[in-house]
Short mmCIF file of C-alpha atoms and ligand atoms in Angstrom, two decimals:
data_model
loop_
_atom_site.label_atom_id
_atom_site.label_comp_id
_atom_site.label_asym_id
_atom_site.label_seq_id
_atom_site.Cartn_x
_atom_site.Cartn_y
_atom_site.Cartn_z
CA MET A 1 30.30 -23.52 -17.04
CA THR A 2 27.57 -22.89 -20.12
CA GLU A 3 28.61 -19.95 -22.37
CA SER A 4 24.83 -18.89 -22.01
CA LEU A 5 25.62 -17.77 -18.43
CA LEU A 6 28.36 -15.61 -19.57
CA GLU A 7 26.18 -14.31 -22.41
CA GLN A 8 23.24 -13.54 -19.91
CA LEU A 9 25.54 -11.76 -17.75
CA GLU A 10 26.86 -9.62 -20.46
CA ASN A 11 23.33 -8.80 -21.83
CA GLU A 12 22.35 -7.62 -18.20
CA VAL A 13 25.66 -5.46 -17.36
CA GLY A 14 26.05 -4.49 -21.20
CA ASN A 15 23.75 -1.77 -21.06
CA CYS A 16 24.32 -0.14 -17.97
CA ILE A 17 24.88 3.98 -18.11
CA ASN A 18 26.44 4.18 -14.75
CA CYS A 19 23.62 6.78 -14.00
CA GLY A 20 23.13 5.33 -10.14
CA PHE A 21 19.24 5.56 -10.21
CA CYS A 22 19.07 2.01 -8.75
CA GLU A 23 21.16 2.77 -5.70
CA THR A 24 18.11 5.04 -4.69
CA VAL A 25 15.84 2.33 -3.93
CA CYS A 26 18.45 -0.55 -3.22
CA PRO A 27 17.46 -1.61 0.55
CA THR A 28 20.93 -2.94 1.16
CA LEU A 29 22.80 0.09 0.61
CA ASP A 30 21.84 2.34 3.48
CA PRO A 31 22.26 -0.38 6.12
CA SER A 32 25.83 -1.05 4.49
CA GLY A 33 26.94 2.26 5.48
CA PHE A 34 26.74 3.10 1.84
CA SER A 35 29.36 0.84 0.55
CA LEU A 36 29.33 0.77 -3.01
CA TRP A 37 29.68 -2.98 -3.26
CA LYS A 38 26.35 -3.48 -1.41
CA GLY A 39 24.32 -1.37 -3.31
CA ALA A 40 22.79 -2.19 -6.90
CA ARG A 41 25.23 0.13 -9.11
CA GLY A 42 28.13 -1.75 -7.18
CA ARG A 43 26.84 -5.24 -8.41
CA VAL A 44 26.47 -4.26 -11.85
CA ILE A 45 30.02 -2.82 -11.75
CA MET A 46 31.25 -5.98 -10.01
CA GLY A 47 29.13 -8.13 -12.49
CA ARG A 48 31.23 -6.56 -15.49
CA THR A 49 34.57 -6.88 -13.75
CA LEU A 50 33.71 -10.45 -13.30
CA LEU A 51 32.41 -11.20 -16.81
CA GLU A 52 35.75 -9.26 -18.00
CA ASP A 53 37.76 -11.43 -15.77
CA LYS A 54 36.13 -14.68 -16.79
CA LYS A 55 36.72 -14.02 -20.46
CA LYS A 56 40.52 -13.33 -19.87
CA GLY A 57 40.31 -17.01 -17.89
CA ILE A 58 42.25 -15.57 -14.73
CA PRO A 59 41.05 -16.52 -11.17
CA VAL A 60 38.34 -13.76 -9.73
CA PRO A 61 39.57 -11.82 -6.89
CA VAL A 62 35.55 -10.85 -6.84
CA LEU A 63 34.19 -9.52 -3.98
CA SER A 64 31.59 -12.20 -3.74
CA ASP A 65 29.69 -10.93 -0.96
CA SER A 66 28.48 -7.99 -3.07
CA PHE A 67 26.15 -10.59 -5.00
CA TYR A 68 25.37 -12.82 -1.80
CA SER A 69 24.05 -9.53 -0.06
CA CYS A 70 21.46 -9.03 -2.70
CA LEU A 71 18.15 -9.56 -1.65
CA ASP A 72 16.50 -10.29 -4.91
CA CYS A 73 13.84 -7.84 -4.43
CA HIS A 74 13.95 -6.65 -7.97
CA ALA A 75 13.09 -3.01 -6.84
CA CYS A 76 16.22 -1.72 -8.98
CA LEU A 77 14.48 -3.16 -12.15
CA PHE A 78 11.61 -0.63 -11.96
CA VAL A 79 13.79 2.53 -11.77
CA CYS A 80 16.43 1.41 -14.27
CA PRO A 81 16.29 3.52 -17.36
CA ALA A 82 18.31 0.94 -19.34
CA GLY A 83 16.23 -1.81 -18.17
CA VAL A 84 18.97 -3.48 -16.23
CA ASN A 85 18.22 -6.01 -13.04
CA ALA A 86 21.00 -5.85 -10.58
CA GLY A 87 19.14 -8.67 -8.88
CA LYS A 88 19.57 -10.49 -11.78
CA VAL A 89 23.40 -9.75 -12.26
CA SER A 90 23.45 -11.06 -8.77
CA GLN A 91 21.94 -14.42 -8.85
CA LEU A 92 23.74 -15.10 -12.54
CA SER A 93 27.13 -14.04 -10.48
CA ARG A 94 26.51 -16.39 -7.55
CA GLU A 95 25.69 -19.05 -10.39
CA ILE A 96 29.38 -18.19 -12.06
CA ILE A 97 31.15 -18.45 -8.75
CA THR A 98 29.22 -21.65 -7.61
CA THR A 99 29.87 -23.33 -11.19
CA THR A 100 33.20 -22.77 -11.41
CA SER A 101 36.74 -23.06 -9.33
CA ASP A 102 36.19 -20.07 -6.78
CA ARG A 103 34.79 -21.94 -4.19
CA LYS A 104 36.84 -19.83 -1.47
CA ASN A 105 34.50 -16.91 -2.57
CA GLU A 106 31.61 -19.00 -1.44
CA ASN A 107 29.81 -17.96 1.77
CA PRO A 108 30.16 -20.50 4.42
CA TYR A 109 26.44 -20.24 5.51
CA ALA A 110 25.24 -20.57 2.03
CA ARG A 111 27.33 -23.85 1.76
CA MET A 112 26.04 -25.09 4.94
CA ILE A 113 22.61 -24.70 4.19
CA VAL A 114 22.75 -26.22 0.72
CA GLU A 115 24.78 -29.38 1.93
CA VAL A 116 22.18 -29.86 4.55
CA THR A 117 19.38 -29.30 2.45
CA ALA A 118 20.54 -31.86 0.16
CA ARG A 119 20.99 -34.63 3.20
CA TYR A 120 18.05 -34.07 4.77
CA GLY A 121 15.37 -32.17 2.40
CA ASN A 122 15.33 -29.37 5.16
CA PRO A 123 18.11 -26.54 5.55
CA LEU A 124 18.44 -26.80 9.39
CA GLY A 125 17.46 -30.86 9.47
CA VAL A 126 14.08 -30.26 11.07
CA LYS A 127 11.86 -31.82 8.67
CA ALA A 128 10.11 -34.17 11.03
CA ARG A 129 9.96 -31.47 13.62
CA SER A 130 8.06 -29.47 10.95
CA ALA A 131 5.09 -31.35 10.59
CA ALA A 132 4.30 -30.90 14.74
CA TRP A 133 1.82 -27.93 14.14
CA SER A 134 -0.68 -30.50 12.16
CA GLU A 135 -1.29 -32.58 15.52
CA GLY A 136 -4.63 -33.56 15.96
CA LEU A 137 -6.14 -31.96 12.43
CA GLN A 138 -7.62 -34.58 9.90
CA PHE A 139 -6.62 -34.41 6.01
CA ASP A 140 -8.31 -35.76 2.87
CA ARG A 141 -6.06 -37.80 1.26
CA ASN A 142 -7.61 -38.13 -1.98
CA ALA A 143 -8.25 -34.65 -2.33
CA GLU A 144 -7.32 -32.70 -5.92
CA TYR A 145 -5.58 -30.11 -3.47
CA LEU A 146 -2.11 -30.68 -1.78
CA LEU A 147 -1.49 -28.23 1.56
CA TYR A 148 2.14 -27.38 0.86
CA THR A 149 3.72 -25.16 3.92
CA GLY A 150 7.64 -25.78 2.64
CA ASN A 151 8.51 -25.72 5.92
CA MET A 152 8.73 -21.76 5.96
CA PHE A 153 6.95 -20.72 8.95
CA GLN A 154 8.28 -23.68 10.76
CA LEU A 155 12.07 -22.62 10.20
CA MET A 156 11.79 -19.06 11.36
CA PRO A 157 12.00 -19.68 15.03
CA TYR A 158 15.31 -21.51 14.32
CA THR A 159 16.91 -18.62 12.68
CA LYS A 160 16.48 -16.08 15.38
CA ASN A 161 18.39 -17.89 18.08
CA LEU A 162 21.08 -19.22 15.36
CA ASN A 163 21.81 -15.49 14.73
CA SER A 164 22.16 -14.86 18.43
CA ALA A 165 24.32 -17.49 18.69
CA ARG A 166 26.28 -16.05 15.74
CA LYS A 167 26.61 -12.90 17.42
CA THR A 168 27.93 -14.53 20.68
CA MET A 169 30.57 -16.37 18.84
CA GLY A 170 31.84 -13.69 16.28
CA ASN A 171 32.66 -14.14 12.54
CA ALA A 172 35.56 -15.76 12.20
CA MET A 173 34.57 -18.86 14.77
CA SER A 174 30.77 -18.73 13.27
CA ASN A 175 31.83 -19.10 9.60
CA PHE A 176 34.60 -22.11 11.02
CA MET A 177 31.50 -23.66 12.46
CA ALA A 178 29.47 -23.08 9.31
CA SER A 179 32.24 -24.47 7.15
CA ARG A 180 32.50 -27.62 9.26
CA VAL A 181 29.01 -28.42 9.36
CA ALA A 182 28.81 -27.89 5.27
CA ASN A 183 31.28 -30.82 5.32
CA HIS A 184 29.91 -32.92 7.83
CA PRO A 185 26.18 -32.14 7.34
CA SER A 186 25.24 -34.40 10.34
CA MET A 187 26.55 -31.96 12.56
CA ILE A 188 23.33 -29.57 11.96
CA LYS A 189 21.86 -31.67 14.78
CA MET A 190 23.68 -29.61 17.29
CA LEU A 191 21.90 -26.64 15.91
CA SER A 192 18.45 -28.09 15.22
CA ARG A 193 17.38 -27.84 18.89
CA MET A 194 18.14 -23.91 18.92
CA ARG A 195 14.39 -22.88 18.45
CA ASP A 196 12.31 -20.11 19.97
CA LYS A 197 9.64 -21.99 21.19
CA GLU A 198 7.07 -19.00 21.64
CA MET A 199 7.82 -18.07 18.14
CA GLU A 200 7.13 -21.64 17.21
CA GLN A 201 3.89 -22.09 18.74
CA LYS A 202 2.90 -18.72 16.95
CA ASN A 203 3.67 -20.01 13.72
CA PHE A 204 2.32 -23.34 14.25
CA GLY A 205 -0.89 -21.34 15.04
CA THR A 206 -0.70 -19.28 11.81
CA LEU A 207 -0.63 -22.40 10.18
CA ARG A 208 -3.60 -23.84 12.02
CA ASN A 209 -5.43 -20.42 10.87
CA ILE A 210 -4.80 -20.97 7.19
CA VAL A 211 -6.25 -24.63 7.44
CA LYS A 212 -9.13 -23.03 9.22
CA LEU A 213 -9.54 -20.28 6.55
CA LEU A 214 -9.17 -22.85 3.46
CA ARG A 215 -11.88 -24.86 5.04
CA LEU A 216 -14.09 -22.22 5.74
CA SER A 217 -13.73 -21.46 1.93
CA GLY A 218 -14.85 -25.39 1.42
CA ILE A 219 -11.61 -26.59 0.03
CA SER A 220 -10.60 -29.90 1.09
CA PHE A 221 -7.10 -30.99 1.08
CA SER A 222 -4.27 -33.38 1.80
CA TYR A 223 -0.94 -32.66 3.45
CA LEU A 224 2.05 -34.49 3.38
CA GLY A 225 3.16 -34.31 7.17
CA GLU A 226 6.82 -35.60 7.96
CA LYS A 227 7.27 -36.10 4.11
CA GLU A 228 6.83 -32.62 3.13
CA PRO A 229 10.24 -31.04 2.20
CA TYR A 230 11.24 -27.78 1.91
CA PRO A 231 11.15 -26.57 -1.52
CA GLY A 232 14.90 -25.47 -2.02
CA THR A 233 14.48 -21.80 -2.36
CA PHE A 234 17.91 -21.31 -0.68
CA ILE A 235 19.29 -23.37 -3.19
CA TYR A 236 18.52 -21.67 -6.07
CA ASP A 237 18.39 -18.39 -4.50
CA LEU A 238 22.45 -19.01 -3.59
CA GLY A 239 23.20 -19.85 -7.20
CA TYR A 240 23.62 -23.71 -7.04
CA ILE A 241 21.92 -24.59 -9.88
CA ASP A 242 23.12 -27.87 -10.74
CA LYS A 243 22.16 -28.74 -7.02
CA PHE A 244 19.07 -27.10 -7.44
CA LYS A 245 18.11 -28.99 -10.46
CA LYS A 246 18.35 -32.16 -8.73
CA TYR A 247 16.50 -31.37 -5.38
CA ALA A 248 13.49 -29.90 -7.61
CA MET A 249 13.35 -33.14 -9.14
CA TYR A 250 13.40 -34.69 -5.86
CA VAL A 251 10.65 -32.29 -4.52
CA TYR A 252 8.75 -32.34 -7.48
CA SER A 253 8.55 -36.34 -7.14
CA VAL A 254 7.38 -36.03 -3.37
CA LEU A 255 4.20 -33.84 -4.68
CA LYS A 256 3.59 -36.27 -7.58
CA GLU A 257 3.55 -38.98 -5.20
CA SER A 258 0.65 -37.43 -3.29
CA GLY A 259 -1.48 -37.66 -6.29
CA ALA A 260 -2.55 -34.15 -6.01
CA LYS A 261 -2.81 -31.98 -9.06
CA LYS A 262 -3.13 -28.44 -7.38
CA ILE A 263 -0.91 -27.30 -4.60
CA ILE A 264 -1.69 -24.57 -2.24
CA THR A 265 1.24 -22.86 -1.02
CA VAL A 266 1.20 -20.46 1.96
CA ASP A 267 4.29 -18.29 1.37
CA PRO A 268 5.37 -15.77 -1.47
CA HIS A 269 8.71 -17.57 -1.76
CA THR A 270 7.59 -20.88 -2.45
CA TYR A 271 4.51 -19.72 -4.45
CA ASP A 272 7.04 -17.79 -6.47
CA LEU A 273 9.44 -20.77 -6.76
CA LEU A 274 7.05 -23.33 -7.71
CA LYS A 275 5.12 -21.21 -10.14
CA ASN A 276 7.79 -19.56 -11.92
CA THR A 277 10.69 -21.59 -11.45
CA PHE A 278 10.31 -25.13 -10.88
CA PRO A 279 8.57 -25.42 -14.80
CA LYS A 280 12.15 -24.25 -16.24
CA TYR A 281 14.05 -27.06 -14.57
CA VAL A 282 11.91 -29.54 -14.13
CA ASP A 283 10.94 -31.71 -17.54
CA ASN A 284 6.97 -31.65 -17.90
CA PHE A 285 6.11 -30.05 -14.96
CA ASP A 286 2.30 -30.13 -14.37
CA LEU A 287 1.05 -28.92 -11.47
CA GLU A 288 -0.90 -26.22 -11.01
CA ILE A 289 0.46 -23.57 -8.13
CA PHE A 290 -1.91 -21.24 -5.81
CA TYR A 291 -1.56 -18.70 -3.06
CA TYR A 292 -3.80 -19.75 -0.21
CA LEU A 293 -4.98 -16.24 0.06
CA ASP A 294 -6.37 -16.24 -3.83
CA LEU A 295 -8.52 -19.55 -3.10
CA ILE A 296 -10.43 -18.30 0.01
CA LYS A 297 -13.42 -16.77 0.17
CA MET A 298 -14.10 -14.58 3.49
CA PRO A 299 -17.20 -14.41 5.05
CA ALA A 300 -18.22 -10.86 6.00
CA LEU A 301 -15.41 -9.64 8.68
CA GLN A 302 -16.09 -8.03 12.20
CA LYS A 303 -15.30 -4.30 11.62
CA GLY A 304 -12.38 -3.09 13.65
CA GLU A 305 -11.64 0.33 14.62
CA GLU A 306 -7.72 -0.19 14.15
CA LYS A 307 -5.56 1.54 11.64
CA ILE A 308 -3.52 -1.22 9.46
CA VAL A 309 -0.27 -0.68 7.21
CA TYR A 310 -0.17 -3.58 4.90
CA HIS A 311 3.71 -4.34 4.10
CA GLU A 312 3.78 -5.96 0.86
CA PRO A 313 6.08 -9.08 0.14
CA CYS A 314 8.56 -8.43 -2.68
CA HIS A 315 8.17 -11.95 -4.14
CA PHE A 316 4.23 -10.31 -5.07
CA VAL A 317 4.70 -6.90 -5.55
CA LEU A 318 8.07 -6.24 -7.18
CA ARG A 319 7.00 -9.55 -9.48
CA ASP A 320 3.96 -8.12 -10.22
CA PRO A 321 2.98 -4.58 -8.72
CA ARG A 322 -0.69 -4.95 -9.93
CA TYR A 323 -1.25 -7.90 -7.20
CA SER A 324 -3.45 -6.43 -4.30
CA LYS A 325 -5.55 -9.32 -3.24
CA PRO A 326 -4.50 -9.32 0.77
CA PHE A 327 -4.96 -5.41 0.73
CA GLN A 328 -8.29 -6.06 -0.57
CA ILE A 329 -9.41 -8.71 2.10
CA LEU A 330 -7.79 -6.21 4.58
CA SER A 331 -9.44 -3.12 3.54
CA SER A 332 -12.85 -4.90 4.32
CA THR A 333 -12.21 -5.13 7.63
CA ALA A 334 -10.09 -2.01 8.79
CA ASN A 335 -8.57 1.16 7.55
CA THR A 336 -5.79 -0.13 5.68
CA VAL A 337 -2.93 1.99 4.64
CA LEU A 338 0.33 1.16 2.69
CA ALA A 339 3.71 2.63 3.24
CA LYS A 340 5.14 6.03 1.38
CA ARG A 341 7.34 3.22 -0.16
CA SER A 342 5.02 0.50 -1.54
CA GLY A 343 3.85 -1.04 -4.96
CA SER A 344 6.88 -1.06 -7.45
CA LYS A 345 8.88 1.18 -4.89
CA SER A 346 8.13 -1.16 -2.11
CA ARG A 347 11.43 -1.56 0.16
CA CYS A 348 12.26 -5.32 1.28
CA CYS A 349 12.42 -6.39 4.76
CA GLY A 350 15.91 -7.54 4.35
CA GLY A 351 15.04 -11.18 5.56
CA PRO A 352 16.53 -13.03 2.82
CA ASP A 353 19.72 -12.00 4.04
CA GLU A 354 18.90 -13.06 7.79
CA LEU A 355 21.51 -16.12 7.89
CA THR A 356 24.34 -15.05 5.42
CA PHE A 357 24.46 -11.37 6.76
CA PRO A 358 22.45 -10.96 9.97
CA ASP A 359 23.80 -7.61 10.59
CA LEU A 360 22.76 -6.15 7.38
CA SER A 361 19.56 -7.94 7.68
CA GLU A 362 18.97 -6.21 11.16
CA LYS A 363 19.47 -2.80 9.57
CA ALA A 364 17.65 -3.19 6.57
CA SER A 365 14.86 -4.51 8.45
CA GLN A 366 14.70 -1.45 10.95
CA ILE A 367 14.56 0.78 8.38
CA ARG A 368 11.45 -0.87 6.76
CA TYR A 369 9.90 -1.05 10.15
CA GLU A 370 10.23 2.80 10.86
CA GLU A 371 8.64 3.62 7.51
CA LEU A 372 5.92 1.32 8.25
CA LYS A 373 5.51 3.11 11.78
CA SER A 374 5.54 6.56 10.48
CA THR A 375 2.03 5.88 9.10
CA GLY A 376 0.62 5.91 12.42
CA ALA A 377 -0.83 2.49 11.93
CA ASP A 378 -1.83 0.28 15.08
CA ILE A 379 -1.09 -2.85 13.63
CA ILE A 380 1.86 -3.96 10.77
CA VAL A 381 0.26 -6.81 8.87
CA THR A 382 2.48 -9.16 6.79
CA ALA A 383 1.74 -12.07 4.25
CA CYS A 384 5.05 -13.83 4.48
CA PRO A 385 7.00 -15.57 7.39
CA ILE A 386 10.12 -13.97 6.57
CA CYS A 387 8.94 -10.45 6.60
CA ASN A 388 6.68 -11.09 10.01
CA VAL A 389 9.83 -12.17 11.90
CA ASN A 390 12.05 -9.34 10.44
CA LEU A 391 9.51 -6.80 11.02
CA SER A 392 8.19 -8.04 14.66
CA LYS A 393 9.25 -5.08 16.81
CA GLU A 394 7.63 -3.51 19.48
CA ASN A 395 4.47 -6.46 19.33
CA ARG A 396 2.41 -4.26 16.62
CA THR A 397 3.13 -7.06 13.85
CA MET A 398 1.04 -9.53 12.65
CA GLU A 399 0.34 -12.22 9.93
CA ILE A 400 -2.41 -11.85 7.86
CA ALA A 401 -3.98 -15.23 8.40
CA ASP A 402 -3.70 -14.41 12.42
CA TYR A 403 -5.28 -11.42 11.77
CA LEU A 404 -8.10 -12.49 9.21
CA ALA A 405 -8.74 -15.39 11.48
CA SER A 406 -9.52 -13.17 14.63
CA LYS A 407 -12.07 -11.04 12.47
CA LEU A 408 -14.24 -14.21 11.44
CA PRO A 409 -17.74 -13.65 12.67
CA ALA A 410 -18.30 -15.49 15.84
S1 SF4 B 501 19.88 2.61 -12.63
FE1 SF4 B 501 20.52 0.68 -14.34
S2 SF4 B 501 22.06 2.32 -15.70
FE2 SF4 B 501 21.43 3.11 -13.95
S3 SF4 B 501 23.54 2.42 -12.60
FE3 SF4 B 501 21.94 1.05 -12.00
S4 SF4 B 501 21.93 -0.33 -13.46
FE4 SF4 B 501 23.14 0.80 -14.56
S1 SF4 B 502 17.66 -6.83 -6.19
FE1 SF4 B 502 17.14 -5.57 -4.20
S2 SF4 B 502 18.99 -5.75 -3.30
FE2 SF4 B 502 19.56 -6.62 -5.17
S3 SF4 B 502 20.24 -4.87 -6.07
FE3 SF4 B 502 18.34 -4.69 -6.93
S4 SF4 B 502 17.31 -3.49 -5.18
FE4 SF4 B 502 19.43 -3.92 -3.99
#
């Protein structure tokens, strides 16, 4: 472990005045039954304990779930009078746990995802299947843009069924299975058949609608097909930084081999990771990263009578609360509103915890869903495959590409 990790943690937790303001916005506190350790303030207290124990050189009996259950939404930072980011405390603490001998504190699902991704270039070993959405589509191999899906829309149909299986097995058996797969990654093949076929077709349709919107805007691009790797978001988020560095180099080399200089991403997690994190870990990173909605030029859309509420993805709005391109586009076609908690006070859908803490994730998503529904909107529009799955209840949620494609002039 580098000294600077502990220094960074010290700088972050050292300013906390224990006021608890961060707890008022933390989306994991309420769904955990108001457990201190599953809220922002508890994570900062736990970070301080970790730091003190590390300085004394004693093994860490730390409640690592406190850090693993953090959604990295960064809502806490916007209300903290001392400028502390409990999300960053969680990220640094996970990194410290994974780079020291405290392996017993690792979450078995976290370890499974990391080991399988390192082996197969995809957290569930479904890289080949992830290209099936593009069957029959032609791409321009010599284009300056590369469409990079990051496999995110394609992975979502597996998580739903995987979580149902976990509930049936119970925690002990499910954690045992995850540990087995982490030790023997080829066992993932057993899980990789568990996809929700209906959701897969829907998400394949979303990717095809993204292609349609880009082409209507006059943008030509290539696509890697079955060679396209997952970007490594989970490896980074879970704190496996040494493994992430190596994996990011691999992803970068695959992207570079395509010859494209400009990368079009289709979800906020991949966009944020490539744009803001890759350059810190990949030497001489020289690719330009775009989010597809920032490139499209929409024709005049058909006006709808419906009322829409737009759920802002944390990786856009809680990184830059001024970012409003999706909301602007939607407002040109329908009466579009935001939930009471929006902008810098936006609430995460709970999605990043879906694999590691499914119960907490489900409760967090229900709370956000009720907030969105209480606006009286007919449709909830999302701009992230994870938000879309987590908020898809009562058939009233749509991905933004699908909504826009439905409003194109005939
Ligand atoms: S709001 Fe900031 S200062 Fe207050 S408890 Fe949370 S982290 Fe500490
Ligand atoms: S980043 Fe989000 S989930 Fe994590 S402590 Fe802050 S508010 Fe809570």
